[in-house]
Coordinates of C-alpha atoms in Angstrom, one line a residue:
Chain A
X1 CA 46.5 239.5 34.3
X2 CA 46.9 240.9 30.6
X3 CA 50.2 241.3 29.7
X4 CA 51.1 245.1 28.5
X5 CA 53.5 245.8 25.9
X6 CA 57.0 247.7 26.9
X7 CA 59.6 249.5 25.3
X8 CA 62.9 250.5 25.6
X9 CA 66.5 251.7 24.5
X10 CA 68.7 248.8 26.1
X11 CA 72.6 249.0 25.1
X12 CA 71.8 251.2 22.4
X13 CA 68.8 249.0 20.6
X14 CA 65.4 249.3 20.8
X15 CA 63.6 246.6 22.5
X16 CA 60.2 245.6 22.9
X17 CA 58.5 242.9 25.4
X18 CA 55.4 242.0 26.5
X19 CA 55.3 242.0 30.7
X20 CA 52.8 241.3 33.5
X21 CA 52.4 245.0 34.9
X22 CA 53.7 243.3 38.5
X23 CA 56.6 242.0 36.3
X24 CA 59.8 243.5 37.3
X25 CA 62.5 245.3 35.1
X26 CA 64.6 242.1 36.4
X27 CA 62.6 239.2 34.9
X28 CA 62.0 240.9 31.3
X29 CA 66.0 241.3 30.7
X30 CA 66.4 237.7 31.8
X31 CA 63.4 235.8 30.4
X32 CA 62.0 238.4 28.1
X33 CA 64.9 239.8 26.2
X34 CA 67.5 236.9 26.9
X35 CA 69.8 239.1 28.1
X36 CA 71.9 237.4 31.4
X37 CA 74.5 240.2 32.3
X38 CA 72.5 241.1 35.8
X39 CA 72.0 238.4 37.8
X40 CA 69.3 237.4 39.9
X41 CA 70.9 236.9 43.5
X42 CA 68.1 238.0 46.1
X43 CA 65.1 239.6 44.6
X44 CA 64.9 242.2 47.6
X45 CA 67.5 244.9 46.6
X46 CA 69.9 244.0 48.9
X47 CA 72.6 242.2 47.0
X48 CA 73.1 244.4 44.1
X49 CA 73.6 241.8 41.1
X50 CA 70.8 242.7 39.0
X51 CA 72.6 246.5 39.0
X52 CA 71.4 247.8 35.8
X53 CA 71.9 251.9 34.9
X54 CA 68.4 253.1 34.1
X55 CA 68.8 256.6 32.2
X56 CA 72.2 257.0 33.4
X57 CA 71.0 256.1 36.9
X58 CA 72.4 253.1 39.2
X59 CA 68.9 250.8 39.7
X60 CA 68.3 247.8 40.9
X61 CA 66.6 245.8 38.2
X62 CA 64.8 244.0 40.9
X63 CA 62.9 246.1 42.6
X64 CA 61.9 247.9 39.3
X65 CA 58.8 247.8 37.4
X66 CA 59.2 247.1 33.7
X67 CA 56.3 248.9 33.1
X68 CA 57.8 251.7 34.5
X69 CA 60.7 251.9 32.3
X70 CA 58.3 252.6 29.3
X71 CA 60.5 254.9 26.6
X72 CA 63.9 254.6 29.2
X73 CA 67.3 254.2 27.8
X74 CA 68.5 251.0 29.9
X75 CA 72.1 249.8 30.2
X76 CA 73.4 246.5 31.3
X77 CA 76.8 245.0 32.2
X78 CA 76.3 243.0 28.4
X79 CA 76.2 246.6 26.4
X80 CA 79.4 247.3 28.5
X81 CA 82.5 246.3 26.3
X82 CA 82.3 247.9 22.3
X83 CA 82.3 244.7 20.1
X84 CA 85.6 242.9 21.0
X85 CA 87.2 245.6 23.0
X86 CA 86.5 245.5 26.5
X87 CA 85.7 248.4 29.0
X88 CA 88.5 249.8 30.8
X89 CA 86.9 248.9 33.7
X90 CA 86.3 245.0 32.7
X91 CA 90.3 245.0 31.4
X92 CA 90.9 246.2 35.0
X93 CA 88.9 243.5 36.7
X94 CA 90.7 241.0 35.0
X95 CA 94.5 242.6 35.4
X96 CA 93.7 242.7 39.5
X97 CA 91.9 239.7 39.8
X98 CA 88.5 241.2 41.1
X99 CA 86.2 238.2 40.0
X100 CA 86.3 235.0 41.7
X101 CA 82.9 233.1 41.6
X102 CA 81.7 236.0 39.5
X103 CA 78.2 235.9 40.4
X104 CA 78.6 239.6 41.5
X105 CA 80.8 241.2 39.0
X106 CA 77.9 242.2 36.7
X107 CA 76.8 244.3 39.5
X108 CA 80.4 245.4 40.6
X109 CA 80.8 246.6 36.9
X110 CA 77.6 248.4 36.5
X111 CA 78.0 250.6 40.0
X112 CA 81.9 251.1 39.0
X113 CA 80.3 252.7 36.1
X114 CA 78.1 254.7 37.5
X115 CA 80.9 255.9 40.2
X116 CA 82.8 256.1 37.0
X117 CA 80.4 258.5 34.8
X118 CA 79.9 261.1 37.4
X119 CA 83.1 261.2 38.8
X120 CA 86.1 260.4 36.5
X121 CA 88.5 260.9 39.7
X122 CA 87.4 258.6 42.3
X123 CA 89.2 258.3 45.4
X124 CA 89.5 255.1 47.7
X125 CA 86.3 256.2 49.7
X126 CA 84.5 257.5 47.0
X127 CA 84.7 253.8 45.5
X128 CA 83.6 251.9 48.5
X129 CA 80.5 253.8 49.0
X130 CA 80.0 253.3 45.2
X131 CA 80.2 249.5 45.9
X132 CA 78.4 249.7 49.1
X133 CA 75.3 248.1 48.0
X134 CA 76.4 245.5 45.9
X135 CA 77.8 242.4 48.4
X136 CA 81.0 239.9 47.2
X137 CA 81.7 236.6 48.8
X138 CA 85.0 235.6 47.5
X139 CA 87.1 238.7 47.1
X140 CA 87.5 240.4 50.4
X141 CA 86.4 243.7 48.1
X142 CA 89.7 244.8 47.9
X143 CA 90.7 243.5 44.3
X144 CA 87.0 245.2 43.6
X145 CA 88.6 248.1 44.8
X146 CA 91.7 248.3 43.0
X147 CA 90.3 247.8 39.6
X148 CA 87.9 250.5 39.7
X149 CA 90.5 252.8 41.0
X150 CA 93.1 251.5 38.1
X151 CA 90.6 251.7 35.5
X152 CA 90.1 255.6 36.7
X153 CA 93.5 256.3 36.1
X154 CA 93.3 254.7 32.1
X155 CA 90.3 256.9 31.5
X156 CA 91.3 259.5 28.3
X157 CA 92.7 262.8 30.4
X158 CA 90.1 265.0 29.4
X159 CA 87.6 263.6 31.3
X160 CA 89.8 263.7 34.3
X161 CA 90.1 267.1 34.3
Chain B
X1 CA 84.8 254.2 77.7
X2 CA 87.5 253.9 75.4
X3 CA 89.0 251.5 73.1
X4 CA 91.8 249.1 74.1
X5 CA 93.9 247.2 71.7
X6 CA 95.0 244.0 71.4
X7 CA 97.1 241.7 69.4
X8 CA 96.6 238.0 68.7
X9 CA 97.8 235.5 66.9
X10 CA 97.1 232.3 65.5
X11 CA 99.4 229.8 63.7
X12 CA 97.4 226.5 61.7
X13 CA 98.9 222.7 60.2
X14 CA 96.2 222.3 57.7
X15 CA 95.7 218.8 56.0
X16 CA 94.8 219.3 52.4
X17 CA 92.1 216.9 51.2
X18 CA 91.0 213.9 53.5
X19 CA 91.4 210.4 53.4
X20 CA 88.0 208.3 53.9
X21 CA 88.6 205.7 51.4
X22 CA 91.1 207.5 49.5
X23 CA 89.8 210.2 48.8
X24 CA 90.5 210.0 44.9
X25 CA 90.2 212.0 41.9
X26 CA 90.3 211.0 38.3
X27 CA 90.7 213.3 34.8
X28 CA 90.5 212.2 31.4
X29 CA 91.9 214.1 28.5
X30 CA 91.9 213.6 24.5
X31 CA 93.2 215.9 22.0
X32 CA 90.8 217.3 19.3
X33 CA 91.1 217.3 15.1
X34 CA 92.9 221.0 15.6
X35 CA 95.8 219.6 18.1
X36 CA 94.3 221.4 21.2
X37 CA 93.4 219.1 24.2
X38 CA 90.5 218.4 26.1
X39 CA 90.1 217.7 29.9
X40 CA 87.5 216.3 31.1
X41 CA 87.1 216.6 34.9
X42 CA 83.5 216.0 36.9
X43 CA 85.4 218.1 39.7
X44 CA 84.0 222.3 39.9
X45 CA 85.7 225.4 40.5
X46 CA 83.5 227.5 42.3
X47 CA 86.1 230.7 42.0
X48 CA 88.7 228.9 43.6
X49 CA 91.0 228.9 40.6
X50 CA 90.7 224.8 40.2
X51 CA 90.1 225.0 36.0
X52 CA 93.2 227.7 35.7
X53 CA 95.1 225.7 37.8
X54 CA 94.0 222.0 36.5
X55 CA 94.9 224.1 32.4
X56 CA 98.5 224.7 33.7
X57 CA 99.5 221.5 35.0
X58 CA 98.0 219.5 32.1
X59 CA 99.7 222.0 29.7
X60 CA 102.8 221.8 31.4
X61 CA 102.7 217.9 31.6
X62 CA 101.6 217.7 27.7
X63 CA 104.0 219.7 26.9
X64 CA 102.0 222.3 24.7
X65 CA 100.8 226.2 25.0
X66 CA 98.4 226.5 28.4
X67 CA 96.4 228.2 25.7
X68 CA 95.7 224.6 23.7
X69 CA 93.9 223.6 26.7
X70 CA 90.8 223.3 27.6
X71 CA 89.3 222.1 30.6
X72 CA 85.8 221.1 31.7
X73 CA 84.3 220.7 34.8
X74 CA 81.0 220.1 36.5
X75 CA 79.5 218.0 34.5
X76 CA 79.0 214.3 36.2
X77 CA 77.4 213.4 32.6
X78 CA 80.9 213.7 31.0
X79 CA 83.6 213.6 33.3
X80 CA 85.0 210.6 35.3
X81 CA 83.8 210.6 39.0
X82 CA 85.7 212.7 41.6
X83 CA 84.7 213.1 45.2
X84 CA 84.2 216.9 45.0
X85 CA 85.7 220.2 45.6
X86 CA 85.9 220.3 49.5
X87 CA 89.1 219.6 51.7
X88 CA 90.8 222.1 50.2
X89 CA 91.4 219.2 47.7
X90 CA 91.5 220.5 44.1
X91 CA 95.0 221.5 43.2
X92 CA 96.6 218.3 44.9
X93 CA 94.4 215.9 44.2
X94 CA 92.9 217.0 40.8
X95 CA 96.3 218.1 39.9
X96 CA 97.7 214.6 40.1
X97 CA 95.1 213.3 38.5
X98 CA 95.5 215.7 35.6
X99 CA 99.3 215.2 35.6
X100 CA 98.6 211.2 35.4
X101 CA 95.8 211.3 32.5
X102 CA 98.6 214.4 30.7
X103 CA 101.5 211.8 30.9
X104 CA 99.1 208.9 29.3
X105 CA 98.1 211.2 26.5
X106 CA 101.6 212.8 26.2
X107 CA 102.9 209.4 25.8
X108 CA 100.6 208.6 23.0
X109 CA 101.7 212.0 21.0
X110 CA 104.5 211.0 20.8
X111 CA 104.2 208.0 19.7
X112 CA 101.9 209.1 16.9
X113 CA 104.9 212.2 16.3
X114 CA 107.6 209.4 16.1
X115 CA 105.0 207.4 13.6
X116 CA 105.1 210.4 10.8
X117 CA 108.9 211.6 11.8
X118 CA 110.2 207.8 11.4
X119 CA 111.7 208.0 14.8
X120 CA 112.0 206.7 18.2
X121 CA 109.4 208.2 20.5
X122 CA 111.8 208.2 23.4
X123 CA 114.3 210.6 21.1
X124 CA 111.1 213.3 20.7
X125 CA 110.4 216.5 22.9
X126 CA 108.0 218.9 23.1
X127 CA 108.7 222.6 22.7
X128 CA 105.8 223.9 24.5
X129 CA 105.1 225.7 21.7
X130 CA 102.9 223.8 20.0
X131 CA 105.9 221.6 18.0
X132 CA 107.6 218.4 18.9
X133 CA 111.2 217.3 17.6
X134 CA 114.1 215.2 17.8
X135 CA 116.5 216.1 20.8
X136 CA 119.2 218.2 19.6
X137 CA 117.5 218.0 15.8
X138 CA 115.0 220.9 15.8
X139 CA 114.9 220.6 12.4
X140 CA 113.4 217.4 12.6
X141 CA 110.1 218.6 13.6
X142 CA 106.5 217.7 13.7
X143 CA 103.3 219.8 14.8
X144 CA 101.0 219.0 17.3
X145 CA 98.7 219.8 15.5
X146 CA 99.6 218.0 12.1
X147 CA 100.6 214.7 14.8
X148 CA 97.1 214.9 15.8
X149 CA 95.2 215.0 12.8
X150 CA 98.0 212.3 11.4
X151 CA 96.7 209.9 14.7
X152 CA 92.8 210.3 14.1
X153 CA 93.0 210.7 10.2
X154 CA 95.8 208.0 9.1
X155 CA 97.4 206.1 11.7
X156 CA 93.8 205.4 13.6
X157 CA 94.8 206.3 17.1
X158 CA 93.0 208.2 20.0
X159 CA 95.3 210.5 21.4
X160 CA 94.1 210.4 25.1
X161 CA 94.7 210.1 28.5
X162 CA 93.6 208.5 32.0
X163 CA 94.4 209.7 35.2
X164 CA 93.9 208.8 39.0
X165 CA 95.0 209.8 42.2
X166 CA 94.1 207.6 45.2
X167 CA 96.2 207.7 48.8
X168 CA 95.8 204.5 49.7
X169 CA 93.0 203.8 52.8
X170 CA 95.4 204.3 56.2
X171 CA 93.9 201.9 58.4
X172 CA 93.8 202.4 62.4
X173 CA 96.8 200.9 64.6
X174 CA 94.5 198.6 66.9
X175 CA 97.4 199.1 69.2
X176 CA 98.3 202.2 69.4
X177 CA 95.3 203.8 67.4
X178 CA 97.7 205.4 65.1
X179 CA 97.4 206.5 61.5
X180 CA 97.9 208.4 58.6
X181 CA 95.2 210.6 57.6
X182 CA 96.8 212.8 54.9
X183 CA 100.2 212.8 53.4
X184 CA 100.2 216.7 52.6
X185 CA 99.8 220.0 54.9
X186 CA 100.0 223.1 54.7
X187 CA 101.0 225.6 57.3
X188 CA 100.6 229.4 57.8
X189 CA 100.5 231.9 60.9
X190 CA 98.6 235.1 61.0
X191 CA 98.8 238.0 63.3
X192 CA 96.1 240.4 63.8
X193 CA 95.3 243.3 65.6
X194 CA 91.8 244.8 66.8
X195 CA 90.7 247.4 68.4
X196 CA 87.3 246.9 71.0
X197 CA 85.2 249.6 72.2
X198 CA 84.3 248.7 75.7
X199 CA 81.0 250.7 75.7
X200 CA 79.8 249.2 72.1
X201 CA 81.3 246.2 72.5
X202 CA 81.9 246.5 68.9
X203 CA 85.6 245.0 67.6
X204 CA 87.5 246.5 64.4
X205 CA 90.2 245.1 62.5
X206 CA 93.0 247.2 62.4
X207 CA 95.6 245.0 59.9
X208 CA 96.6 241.9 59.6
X209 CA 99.8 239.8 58.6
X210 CA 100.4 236.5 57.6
X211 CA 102.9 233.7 56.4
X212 CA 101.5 231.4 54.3
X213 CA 103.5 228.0 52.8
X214 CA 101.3 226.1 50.4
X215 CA 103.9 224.0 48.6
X216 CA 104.5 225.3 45.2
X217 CA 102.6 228.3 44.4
X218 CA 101.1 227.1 40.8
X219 CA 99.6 230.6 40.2
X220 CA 100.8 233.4 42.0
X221 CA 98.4 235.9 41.2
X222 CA 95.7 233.4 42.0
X223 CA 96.9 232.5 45.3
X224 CA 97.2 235.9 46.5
X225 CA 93.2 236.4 45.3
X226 CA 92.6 233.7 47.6
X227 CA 94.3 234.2 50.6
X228 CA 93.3 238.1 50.3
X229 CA 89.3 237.0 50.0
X230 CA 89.7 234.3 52.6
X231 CA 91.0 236.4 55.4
X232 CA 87.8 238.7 54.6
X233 CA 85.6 235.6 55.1
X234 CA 87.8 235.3 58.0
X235 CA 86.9 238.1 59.6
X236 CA 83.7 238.2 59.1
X237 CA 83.2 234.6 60.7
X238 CA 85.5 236.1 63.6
X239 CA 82.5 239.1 63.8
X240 CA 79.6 239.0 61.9
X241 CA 77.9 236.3 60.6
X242 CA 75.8 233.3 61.9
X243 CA 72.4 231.9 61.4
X244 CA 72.0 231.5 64.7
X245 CA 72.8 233.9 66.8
X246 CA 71.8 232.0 69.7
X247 CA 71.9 228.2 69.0
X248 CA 70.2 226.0 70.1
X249 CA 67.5 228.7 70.4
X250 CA 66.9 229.3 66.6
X251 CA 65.6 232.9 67.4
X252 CA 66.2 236.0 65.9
X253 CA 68.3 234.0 63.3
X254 CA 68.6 236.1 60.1
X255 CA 66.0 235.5 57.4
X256 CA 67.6 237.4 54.5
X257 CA 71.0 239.8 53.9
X258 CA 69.4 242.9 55.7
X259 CA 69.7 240.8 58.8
X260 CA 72.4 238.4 57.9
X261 CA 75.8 240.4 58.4
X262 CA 78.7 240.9 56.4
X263 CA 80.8 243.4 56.4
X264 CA 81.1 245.5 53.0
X265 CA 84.0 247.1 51.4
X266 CA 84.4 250.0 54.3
X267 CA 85.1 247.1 57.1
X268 CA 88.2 245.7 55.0
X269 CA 91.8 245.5 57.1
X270 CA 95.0 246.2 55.6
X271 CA 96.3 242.5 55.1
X272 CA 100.1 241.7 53.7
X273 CA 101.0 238.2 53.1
X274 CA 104.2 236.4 53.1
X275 CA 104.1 233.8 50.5
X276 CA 106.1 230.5 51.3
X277 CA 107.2 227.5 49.2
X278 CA 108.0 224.1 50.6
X279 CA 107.0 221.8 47.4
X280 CA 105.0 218.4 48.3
X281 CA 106.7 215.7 47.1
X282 CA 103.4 214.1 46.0
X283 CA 102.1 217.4 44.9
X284 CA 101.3 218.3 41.2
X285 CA 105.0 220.1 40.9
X286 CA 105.0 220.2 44.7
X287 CA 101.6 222.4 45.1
X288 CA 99.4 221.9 48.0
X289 CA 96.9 224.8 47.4
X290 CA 95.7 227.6 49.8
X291 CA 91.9 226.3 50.4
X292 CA 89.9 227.1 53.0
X293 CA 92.7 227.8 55.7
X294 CA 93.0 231.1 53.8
X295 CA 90.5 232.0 56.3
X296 CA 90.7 229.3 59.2
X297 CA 94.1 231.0 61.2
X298 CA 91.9 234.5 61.0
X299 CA 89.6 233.4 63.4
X300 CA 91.8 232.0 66.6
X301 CA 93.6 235.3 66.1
X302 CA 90.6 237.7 66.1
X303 CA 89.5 235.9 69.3
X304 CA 93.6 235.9 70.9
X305 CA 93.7 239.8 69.8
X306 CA 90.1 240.5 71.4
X307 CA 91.3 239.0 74.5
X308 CA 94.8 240.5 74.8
X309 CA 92.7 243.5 74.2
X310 CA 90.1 243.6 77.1
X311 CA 90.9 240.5 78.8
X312 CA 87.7 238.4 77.6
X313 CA 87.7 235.2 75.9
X314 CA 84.9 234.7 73.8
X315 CA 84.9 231.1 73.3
X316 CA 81.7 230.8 70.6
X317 CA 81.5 232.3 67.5
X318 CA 80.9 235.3 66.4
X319 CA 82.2 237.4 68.7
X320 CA 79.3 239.9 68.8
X321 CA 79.1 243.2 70.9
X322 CA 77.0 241.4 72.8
X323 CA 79.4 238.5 74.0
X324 CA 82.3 241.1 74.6
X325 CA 79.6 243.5 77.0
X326 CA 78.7 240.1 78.7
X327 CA 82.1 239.0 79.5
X328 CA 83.2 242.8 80.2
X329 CA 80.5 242.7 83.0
X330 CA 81.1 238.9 84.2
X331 CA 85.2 240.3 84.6
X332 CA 84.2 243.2 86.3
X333 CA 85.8 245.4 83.7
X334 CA 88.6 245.6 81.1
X335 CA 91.4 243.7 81.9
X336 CA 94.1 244.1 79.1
X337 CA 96.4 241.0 79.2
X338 CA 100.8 241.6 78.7
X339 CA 101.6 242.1 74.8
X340 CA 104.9 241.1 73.1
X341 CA 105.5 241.9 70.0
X342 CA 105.9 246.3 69.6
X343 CA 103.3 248.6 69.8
X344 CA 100.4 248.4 68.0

């Protein structure tokens, strides 16, 4: 099948590849654009890796068509910190320990943001059912937990209010 | 219907690493032009904490700033064979290897440090800081960094080290069929209570405590992570998850994670841990290492508290809603057993 150009905003640059329309959002990052922050862990949208925001919107880069992101502004857990200084929310991972293996801390990151940019003043539940989708094997999910709620509190104030 | 609670409790003697052959583990370490050190390990850390913990004890052994080290694993191509990262091996038995290859190397240092001071080695010490000097002369000082480039640039020596650690083969007593199958354990007891629904047949996990002794605790923080992700594993061996739900007869076994269960972040338990120290005395600075009985104790107890619950014992694994409706039927009903212990 002929490939079909694609473009996009992803972390702020734009980017251009050439995909297989059945190609999916997933596959470009990773082969097309060399970028490895989402992972692939089981290509079905149930694991939550490959958690990429899409327009400000938490996707799964896996079940997404490339194609269809045509003009999107994409993020990705690699765009997260700002040159050498880390988000508050990958400083809070570290501080409680929320990465083990680390195969699903992009994804953890990505859907903390998300929680994160619409809601500034999560509370306990309001984080698990942020994390729902995305499944960890080593940490019991609580570490997950308390980072995300920690790096809520370091946000600046006026987006708390 | 209702719910009925139950307590249980489960208490484990858990050898760490095995001994079929000796069961060894070997390191190798060299310093580089810039006085930091390498170690080389074929060992992996698959989240387990094994390259933090394997950078501590070689720093610590060297002498020099945990930062100055590097370690790396998992590669077969570079590193001297080890038997793996199973047993719930890696801190004791890759830690004494690293301690033995640290010494080697150590020795060396200073021997290249005594060179360009004009000293006996044996009168040197390490800071930890990066500097070594004459014992009560800190004045008399030398780099690590300068004593390395000094060893490969002028005096011609390889600042390096080789370690093992091998228990040697126990051999069956023909006569009494004894042996000795480990010279470390480590020991923990774990109390949890449930909460079974006797129409669902569903079980919850209410909380759970435990006591933990692991020798010494190398990294605090670390252990904690593991013990706190293993009791989740715990639980959801205990519960949820098996390929087979009814082995031998491979049916209905899950094919992918919408059929495969774990539980997510909203099926957590409150969990507080007890950390004990009894040091090994052939443990790298008396650690044993947590392992994979962070989550073995979770399961005997899941099964004691389901059963002081509703008076079932489930006696295969996972104990499904399924299992407990069976044996609710087969007892004629719930039968909660005596409890000791408080209220729940």
């Amino acid at each position: 099948m002929a490939k079909v150009p694609v473009q996009f905003r992803l972390n702020g640059s734009d980017r251009a590849a050439f995909a297989d329309p059945a190609d999916n959002l997933l596959t470009v990052l990773r082969r097309g654009l060399n970028d490895f922050g989402p992972k692939y862990g089981c290509g079905q949208g149930t694991c939550g890796t490959c958690s990429v925001l899409i327009d400000g919107e938490l996707r799964l880069a896996c079940l997404t068509l490339a194609a269809s992101c045509e003009g999107a502004s994409i993020e990705t857990v690699s765009g997260m910190a700002d040159g050498p200084s880390l988000h508050p929310l990958q400083n809070a991972f570290m501080e409680h320990f929320a990465a083990q293996c680390g195969f699903c801390t992009p994804g953890m990151l990505t859907a903390a943001k998300a929680l994160l940019d619409r809601n500034p003043n999560p509370g306990r539940e309001d984080v698990i059912d942020a994390i729902a989708g995305n499944i960890c094997r080593c940490t019991g999910y609580e570490p997950i937990i308390q980072a995300i709620l920690a790096a809520a509190r370091t946000l600046p104030a006026q987006r708390r209010s | 219907m209702a719910r009925f609670r139950g307590r249980g409790m489960a208490s484990v003697n858990y050898p760490i690493g095995m001994n079929l052959g000796g069961d060894p583990s070997q390191a190798l370490i060299h310093s580089n032009p810039d006085g930091k050190f390498t170690v080389a390990l074929s060992a992996i850390d698959l989240g387990q904490g094994m390259k933090q913990v394997t950078r501590q004890v070689a720093a610590e052994t060297l002498g020099v700033p945990v930062e100055d080290v590097y370690v790396d694993t998992a590669d077969s191509d570079t590193g001297p064979h080890d038997m793996g990262s199973f047993a719930s091996r890696g801190t004791h038995r890759m830690g004494n290897a690293v301690i033995a290859a640290a010494r080697e190397a150590r020795g060396v240092l200073l021997e290249a440090a005594a060179e360009e001071l004009e000293v006996n080695a044996a009168d040197l010490v390490t800071d930890g800081k990066g500097n070594i000097h004459v014992k009560g002369a800190p004045s008399r000082a030398i780099t690590v960094r300068a004593t390395a480039q000094a060893a490969q640039f002028k005096q011609g020596k390889t600042i390096a080290g080789r370690g093992i650690f091998l228990i040697p083969l126990s051999s069956v007593d023909p006569e009494t069929g004894e042996m000795n199958p480990n010279t470390a354990f480590a020991h923990a007891c774990l109390v949890a209570d449930v909460e079974v629904d006797d129409e669902t047949g569903e079980v919850a996990v209410l909380g759970m405590s435990s006591a933990y002794e692991l020798g010494r605790v190398i990294n605090p923080k670390m252990v904690e992570q593991q013990l706190v992700g293993g009791a989740w594993m715990g639980i959801s061996h205990a519960l949820y998850e098996t390929p087979e739900p009814y082995y031998p007869n491979p049916d209905h076994g899950p094919r992918d994670f919408n059929e495969y269960l774990m539980p997510g972040p909203g099926d957590i338990a409150p969990y507080s841990i007890t950390i004990l120290e009894r040091p090994a005395p052939d443990g790298p600075f008396g650690g044993k290492g947590p392992g994979e009985m962070c989550a073995n104790p979770v399961l005997p107890a899941i099964a004691n508290a389901v059963y002081n619950a509703i008076g079932v014992r489930v006696n295969d694994l996972p104990i499904t809603p399924e299992k407990i409706l069976r044996g609710l039927r087969a007892n004629g009903g719930v039968k909660p057993q005596p409890r000791r212990g408080g209220a729940l």
